Coordinates of C-alpha atoms and ligand atoms in Angstrom, one line a residue:
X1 CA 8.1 27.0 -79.0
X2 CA 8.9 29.2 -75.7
X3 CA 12.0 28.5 -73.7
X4 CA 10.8 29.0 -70.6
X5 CA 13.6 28.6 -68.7
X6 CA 17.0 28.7 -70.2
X7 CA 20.1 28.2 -68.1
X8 CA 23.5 29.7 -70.0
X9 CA 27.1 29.2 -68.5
X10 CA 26.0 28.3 -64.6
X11 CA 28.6 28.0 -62.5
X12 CA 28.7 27.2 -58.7
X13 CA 31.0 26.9 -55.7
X14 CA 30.8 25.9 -52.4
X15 CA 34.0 27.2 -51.5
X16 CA 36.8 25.6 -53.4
X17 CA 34.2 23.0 -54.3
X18 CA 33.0 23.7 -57.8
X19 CA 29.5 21.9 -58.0
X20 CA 28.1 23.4 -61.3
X21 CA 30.7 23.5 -64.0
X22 CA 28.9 25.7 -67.1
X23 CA 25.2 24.2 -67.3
X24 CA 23.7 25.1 -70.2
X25 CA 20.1 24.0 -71.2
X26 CA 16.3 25.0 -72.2
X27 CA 13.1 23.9 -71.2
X28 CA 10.4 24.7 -73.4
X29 CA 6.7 24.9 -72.3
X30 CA 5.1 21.6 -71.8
X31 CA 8.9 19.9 -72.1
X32 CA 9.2 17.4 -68.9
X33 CA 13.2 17.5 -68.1
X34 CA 14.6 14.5 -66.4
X35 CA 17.4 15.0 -64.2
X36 CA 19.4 12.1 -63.6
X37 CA 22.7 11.3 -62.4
X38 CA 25.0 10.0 -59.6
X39 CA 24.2 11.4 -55.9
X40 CA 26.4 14.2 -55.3
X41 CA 26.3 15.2 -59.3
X42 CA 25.1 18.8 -58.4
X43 CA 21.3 17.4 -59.2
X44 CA 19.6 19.7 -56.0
X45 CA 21.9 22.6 -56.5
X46 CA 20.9 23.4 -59.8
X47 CA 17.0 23.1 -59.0
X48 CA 18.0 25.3 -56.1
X49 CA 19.9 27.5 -58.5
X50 CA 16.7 28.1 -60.6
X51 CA 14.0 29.1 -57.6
X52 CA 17.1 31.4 -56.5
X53 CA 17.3 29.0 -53.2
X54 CA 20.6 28.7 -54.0
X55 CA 22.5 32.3 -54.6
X56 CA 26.2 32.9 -55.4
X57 CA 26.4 31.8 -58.9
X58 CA 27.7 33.2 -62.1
X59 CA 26.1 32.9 -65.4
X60 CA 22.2 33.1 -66.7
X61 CA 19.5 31.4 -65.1
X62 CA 16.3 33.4 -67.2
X63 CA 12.8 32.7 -66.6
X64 CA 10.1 33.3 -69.0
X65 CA 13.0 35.3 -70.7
X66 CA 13.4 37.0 -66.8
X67 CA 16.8 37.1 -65.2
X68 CA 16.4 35.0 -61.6
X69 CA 20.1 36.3 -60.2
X70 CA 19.7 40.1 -60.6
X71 CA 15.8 40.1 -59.6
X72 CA 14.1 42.5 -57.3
X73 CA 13.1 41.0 -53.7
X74 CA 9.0 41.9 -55.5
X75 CA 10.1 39.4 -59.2
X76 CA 11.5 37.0 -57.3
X77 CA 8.3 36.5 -55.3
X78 CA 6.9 36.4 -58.4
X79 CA 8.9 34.5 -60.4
X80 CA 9.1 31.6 -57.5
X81 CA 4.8 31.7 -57.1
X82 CA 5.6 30.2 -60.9
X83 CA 7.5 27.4 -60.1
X84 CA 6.0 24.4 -58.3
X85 CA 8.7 22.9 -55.5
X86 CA 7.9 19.6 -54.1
X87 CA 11.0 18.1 -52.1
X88 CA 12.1 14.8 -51.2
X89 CA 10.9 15.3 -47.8
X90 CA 7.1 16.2 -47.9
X91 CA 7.5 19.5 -45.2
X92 CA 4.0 19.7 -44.8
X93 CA 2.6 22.0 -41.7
X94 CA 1.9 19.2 -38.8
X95 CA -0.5 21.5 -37.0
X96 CA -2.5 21.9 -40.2
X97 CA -5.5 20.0 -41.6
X98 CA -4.7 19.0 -45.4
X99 CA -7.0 21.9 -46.5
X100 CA -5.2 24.0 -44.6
X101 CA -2.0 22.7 -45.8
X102 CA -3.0 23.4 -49.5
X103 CA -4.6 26.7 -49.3
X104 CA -2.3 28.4 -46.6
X105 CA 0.1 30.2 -49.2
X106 CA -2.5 31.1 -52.3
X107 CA -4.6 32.6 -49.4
X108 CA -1.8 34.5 -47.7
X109 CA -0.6 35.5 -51.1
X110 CA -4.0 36.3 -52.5
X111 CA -4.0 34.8 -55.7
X112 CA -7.6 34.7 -56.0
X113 CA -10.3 35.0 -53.4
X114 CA -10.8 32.4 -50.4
X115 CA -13.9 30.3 -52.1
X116 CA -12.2 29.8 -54.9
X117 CA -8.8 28.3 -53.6
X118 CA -10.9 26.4 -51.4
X119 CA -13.3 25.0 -54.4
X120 CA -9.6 24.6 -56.2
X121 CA -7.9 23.1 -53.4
X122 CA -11.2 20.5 -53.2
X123 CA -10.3 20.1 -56.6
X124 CA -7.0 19.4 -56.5
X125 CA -7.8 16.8 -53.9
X126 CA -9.9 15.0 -55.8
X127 CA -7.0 14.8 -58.5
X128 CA -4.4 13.5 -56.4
X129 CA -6.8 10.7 -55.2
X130 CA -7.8 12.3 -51.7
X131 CA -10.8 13.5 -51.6
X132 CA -11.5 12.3 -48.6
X133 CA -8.3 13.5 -46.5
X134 CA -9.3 17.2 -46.7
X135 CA -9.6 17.5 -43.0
X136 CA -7.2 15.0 -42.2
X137 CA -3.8 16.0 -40.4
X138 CA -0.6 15.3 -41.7
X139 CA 0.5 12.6 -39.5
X140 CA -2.7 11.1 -39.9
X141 CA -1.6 10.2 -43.7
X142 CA 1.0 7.5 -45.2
X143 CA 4.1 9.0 -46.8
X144 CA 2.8 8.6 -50.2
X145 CA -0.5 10.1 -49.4
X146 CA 1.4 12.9 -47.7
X147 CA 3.4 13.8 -50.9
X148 CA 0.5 13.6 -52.9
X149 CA -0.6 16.5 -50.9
X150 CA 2.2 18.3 -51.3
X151 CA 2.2 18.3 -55.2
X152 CA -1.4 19.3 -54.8
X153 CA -0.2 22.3 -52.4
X154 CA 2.4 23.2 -55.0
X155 CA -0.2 23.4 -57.9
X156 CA -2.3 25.4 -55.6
X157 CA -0.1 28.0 -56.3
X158 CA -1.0 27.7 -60.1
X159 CA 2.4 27.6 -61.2
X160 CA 3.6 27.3 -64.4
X161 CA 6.5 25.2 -63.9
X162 CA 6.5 22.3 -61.8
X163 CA 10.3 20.9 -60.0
X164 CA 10.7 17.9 -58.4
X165 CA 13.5 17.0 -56.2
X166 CA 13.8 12.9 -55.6
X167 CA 9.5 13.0 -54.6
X168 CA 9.7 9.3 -54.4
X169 CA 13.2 8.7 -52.5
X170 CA 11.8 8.8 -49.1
X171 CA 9.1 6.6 -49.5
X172 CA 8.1 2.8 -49.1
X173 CA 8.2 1.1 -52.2
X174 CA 4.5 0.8 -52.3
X175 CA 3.8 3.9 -52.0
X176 CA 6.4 5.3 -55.1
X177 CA 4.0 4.1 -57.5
X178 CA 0.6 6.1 -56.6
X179 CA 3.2 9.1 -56.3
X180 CA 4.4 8.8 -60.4
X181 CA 1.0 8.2 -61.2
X182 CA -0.1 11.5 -59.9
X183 CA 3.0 12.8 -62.0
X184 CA 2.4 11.3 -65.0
X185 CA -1.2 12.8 -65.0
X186 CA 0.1 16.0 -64.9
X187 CA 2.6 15.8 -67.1
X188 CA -0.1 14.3 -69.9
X189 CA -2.1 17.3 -68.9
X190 CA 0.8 19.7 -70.5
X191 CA 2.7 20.5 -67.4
X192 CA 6.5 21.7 -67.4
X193 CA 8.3 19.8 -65.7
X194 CA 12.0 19.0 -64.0
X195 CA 12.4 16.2 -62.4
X196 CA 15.0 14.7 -60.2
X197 CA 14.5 11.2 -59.8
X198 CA 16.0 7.8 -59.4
X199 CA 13.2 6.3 -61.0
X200 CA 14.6 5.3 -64.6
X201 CA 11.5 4.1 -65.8
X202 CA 9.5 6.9 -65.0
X203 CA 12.2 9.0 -66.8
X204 CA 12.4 6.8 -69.5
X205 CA 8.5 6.8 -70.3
X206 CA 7.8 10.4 -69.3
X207 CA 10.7 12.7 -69.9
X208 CA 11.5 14.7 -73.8
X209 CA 14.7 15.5 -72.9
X210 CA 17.2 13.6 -70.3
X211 CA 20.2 15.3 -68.8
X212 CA 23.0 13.3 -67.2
X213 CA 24.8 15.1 -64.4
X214 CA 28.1 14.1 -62.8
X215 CA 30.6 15.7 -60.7
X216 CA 28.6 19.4 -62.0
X217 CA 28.7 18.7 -65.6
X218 CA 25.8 18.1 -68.3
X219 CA 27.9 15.0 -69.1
X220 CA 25.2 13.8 -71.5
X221 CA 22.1 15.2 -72.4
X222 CA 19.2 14.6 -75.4
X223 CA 16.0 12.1 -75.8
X224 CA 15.0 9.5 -73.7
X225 CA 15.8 7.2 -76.8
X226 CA 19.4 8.4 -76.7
X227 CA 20.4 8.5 -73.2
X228 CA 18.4 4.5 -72.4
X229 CA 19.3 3.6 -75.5
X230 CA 21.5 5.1 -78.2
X231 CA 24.5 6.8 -76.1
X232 CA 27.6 5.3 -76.4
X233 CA 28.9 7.8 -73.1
X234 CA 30.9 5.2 -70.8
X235 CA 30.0 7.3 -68.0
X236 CA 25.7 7.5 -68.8
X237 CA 26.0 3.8 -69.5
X238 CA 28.1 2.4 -66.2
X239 CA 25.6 4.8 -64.2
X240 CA 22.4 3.1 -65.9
X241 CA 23.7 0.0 -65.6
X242 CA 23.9 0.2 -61.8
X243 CA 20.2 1.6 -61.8
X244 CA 18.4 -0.7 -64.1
Ligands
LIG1 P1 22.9 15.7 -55.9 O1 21.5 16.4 -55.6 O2 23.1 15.4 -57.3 O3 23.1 14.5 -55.0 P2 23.9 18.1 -54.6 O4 23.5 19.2 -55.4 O5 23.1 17.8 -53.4 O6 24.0 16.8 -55.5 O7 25.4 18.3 -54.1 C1 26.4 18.5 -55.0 C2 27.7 18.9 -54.2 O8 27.5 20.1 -53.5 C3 28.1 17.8 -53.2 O9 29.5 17.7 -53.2 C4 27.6 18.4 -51.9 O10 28.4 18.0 -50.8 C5 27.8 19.9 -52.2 N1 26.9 20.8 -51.4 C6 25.5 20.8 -51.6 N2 25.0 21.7 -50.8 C7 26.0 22.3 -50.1 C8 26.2 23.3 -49.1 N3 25.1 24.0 -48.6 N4 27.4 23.6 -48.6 C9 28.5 23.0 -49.1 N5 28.5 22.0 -50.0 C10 27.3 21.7 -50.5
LIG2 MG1 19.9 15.7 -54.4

């Protein structure tokens, strides 16, 4: 198996506020990480941490055996045209059609030539379960529609690692469930992902390995089988209780 990314002795402050305390953890191709915990746990930071978002940090955040912190300006580009971001909040471009949403960075970034992201973007479309949006706008679309797009913009980028920060947190609950589904999808189809999600479920049925964050510690970490059912950590249990 190949760790492709490997986090060793992170450590981050915000000023005196020490929001990673040593994270340490691998994610091997294909491996869908769950990221669970209470809000303020440090959850977005690290994600941030590993797309270099989020500087300042000490320890070893490698990608595809690549150091993220010391990176040239040119690896980093690279490294981040790898890894898939979709956010809580969708941040799609209002004054774009859908099309243009999804092809606007592999264009400007020239991955391949313009047919082809277009016939991929179509593509992805039809995946996602919007077909028929491509010249839509934005505002045009419900919340879940619009974050369907916005995975499908992150995979136009062809990345090989897909993050997730909360994707369902601002939506209706009607909508959360078309969202997962397009995320389950790809993770049957042998995407790596991270996930950061209130969705216990989802995380429960979906993820290899579950870590629990609080207060900037790994507090608990291993299978879905240990973490929903076998842990005896007062903490991971008192915290799934209140989800559950
Ligand atoms: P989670 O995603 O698990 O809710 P966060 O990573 O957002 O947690 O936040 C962890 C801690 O870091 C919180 O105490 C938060 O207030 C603090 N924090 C996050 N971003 C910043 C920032 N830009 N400046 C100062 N403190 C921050
Ligand atoms: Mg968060």
């Amino acid at each position: 198996m190949t760790n492709v990314i490997e986090v060793k002795h992170l450590h981050k402050a915000f000023g005196t506020n020490t929001v990673l305390d040593d994270i340490n953890f691998t994610v091997q191709k294909g491996e869908k990480v769950a990221l669970i915990g209470p809000s303020g746990g440090g959850k977005s930071t690290l994600l941030r941490c590993l797309i270099h978002l989020e500087g300042g940090y000490s320890g070893e955040v490698n990608f595809e055996g690549q150091p993220v912190n010391h990176a040239s300006k040119e690896t980093l580009q690279k490294l981040r045209q790898k890894m898939g971001f979709v956010f809580q909040q969708f941040n799609l471009f209002p004054h774009m059609t859908v099309l243009e949403n999804i092809t606007f960075a592999p264009k400007k970034l020239k991955i391949d030539d313009p047919k082809a992201i277009e016939a991929h973007a179509h593509q992805l479309l039809e995946e996602v379960g919007l077909a028929n949006k491509a010249n839509a706008y934005p505002q045009s679309l419900s919340g879940g529609q619009q974050q369907r797009v916005a995975i499908a913009r992150a995979l136009a980028m062809k990345p090989e690692v897909m993050l997730f920060d909360e994707p369902t947190s601002a939506l209706d609950p009607e909508m959360v469930g078309e969202v997962l589904g397009v995320m389950k999808k790809l993770a049957a189809d042998g995407m790596t992902m991270i996930i950061v999600t209130h969705e216990m479920a989802f995380a429960r049925d979906v993820a290899d390995q579950v870590l629990f964050m609080d207060q900037g510690k790994i507090a608990d970490s291993g299978t879905a089988t240990h973490i929903f059912k076998e842990t005896t950590n007062p903490r991971t249990q008192e915290f799934l209780a209140k989800m559950m």
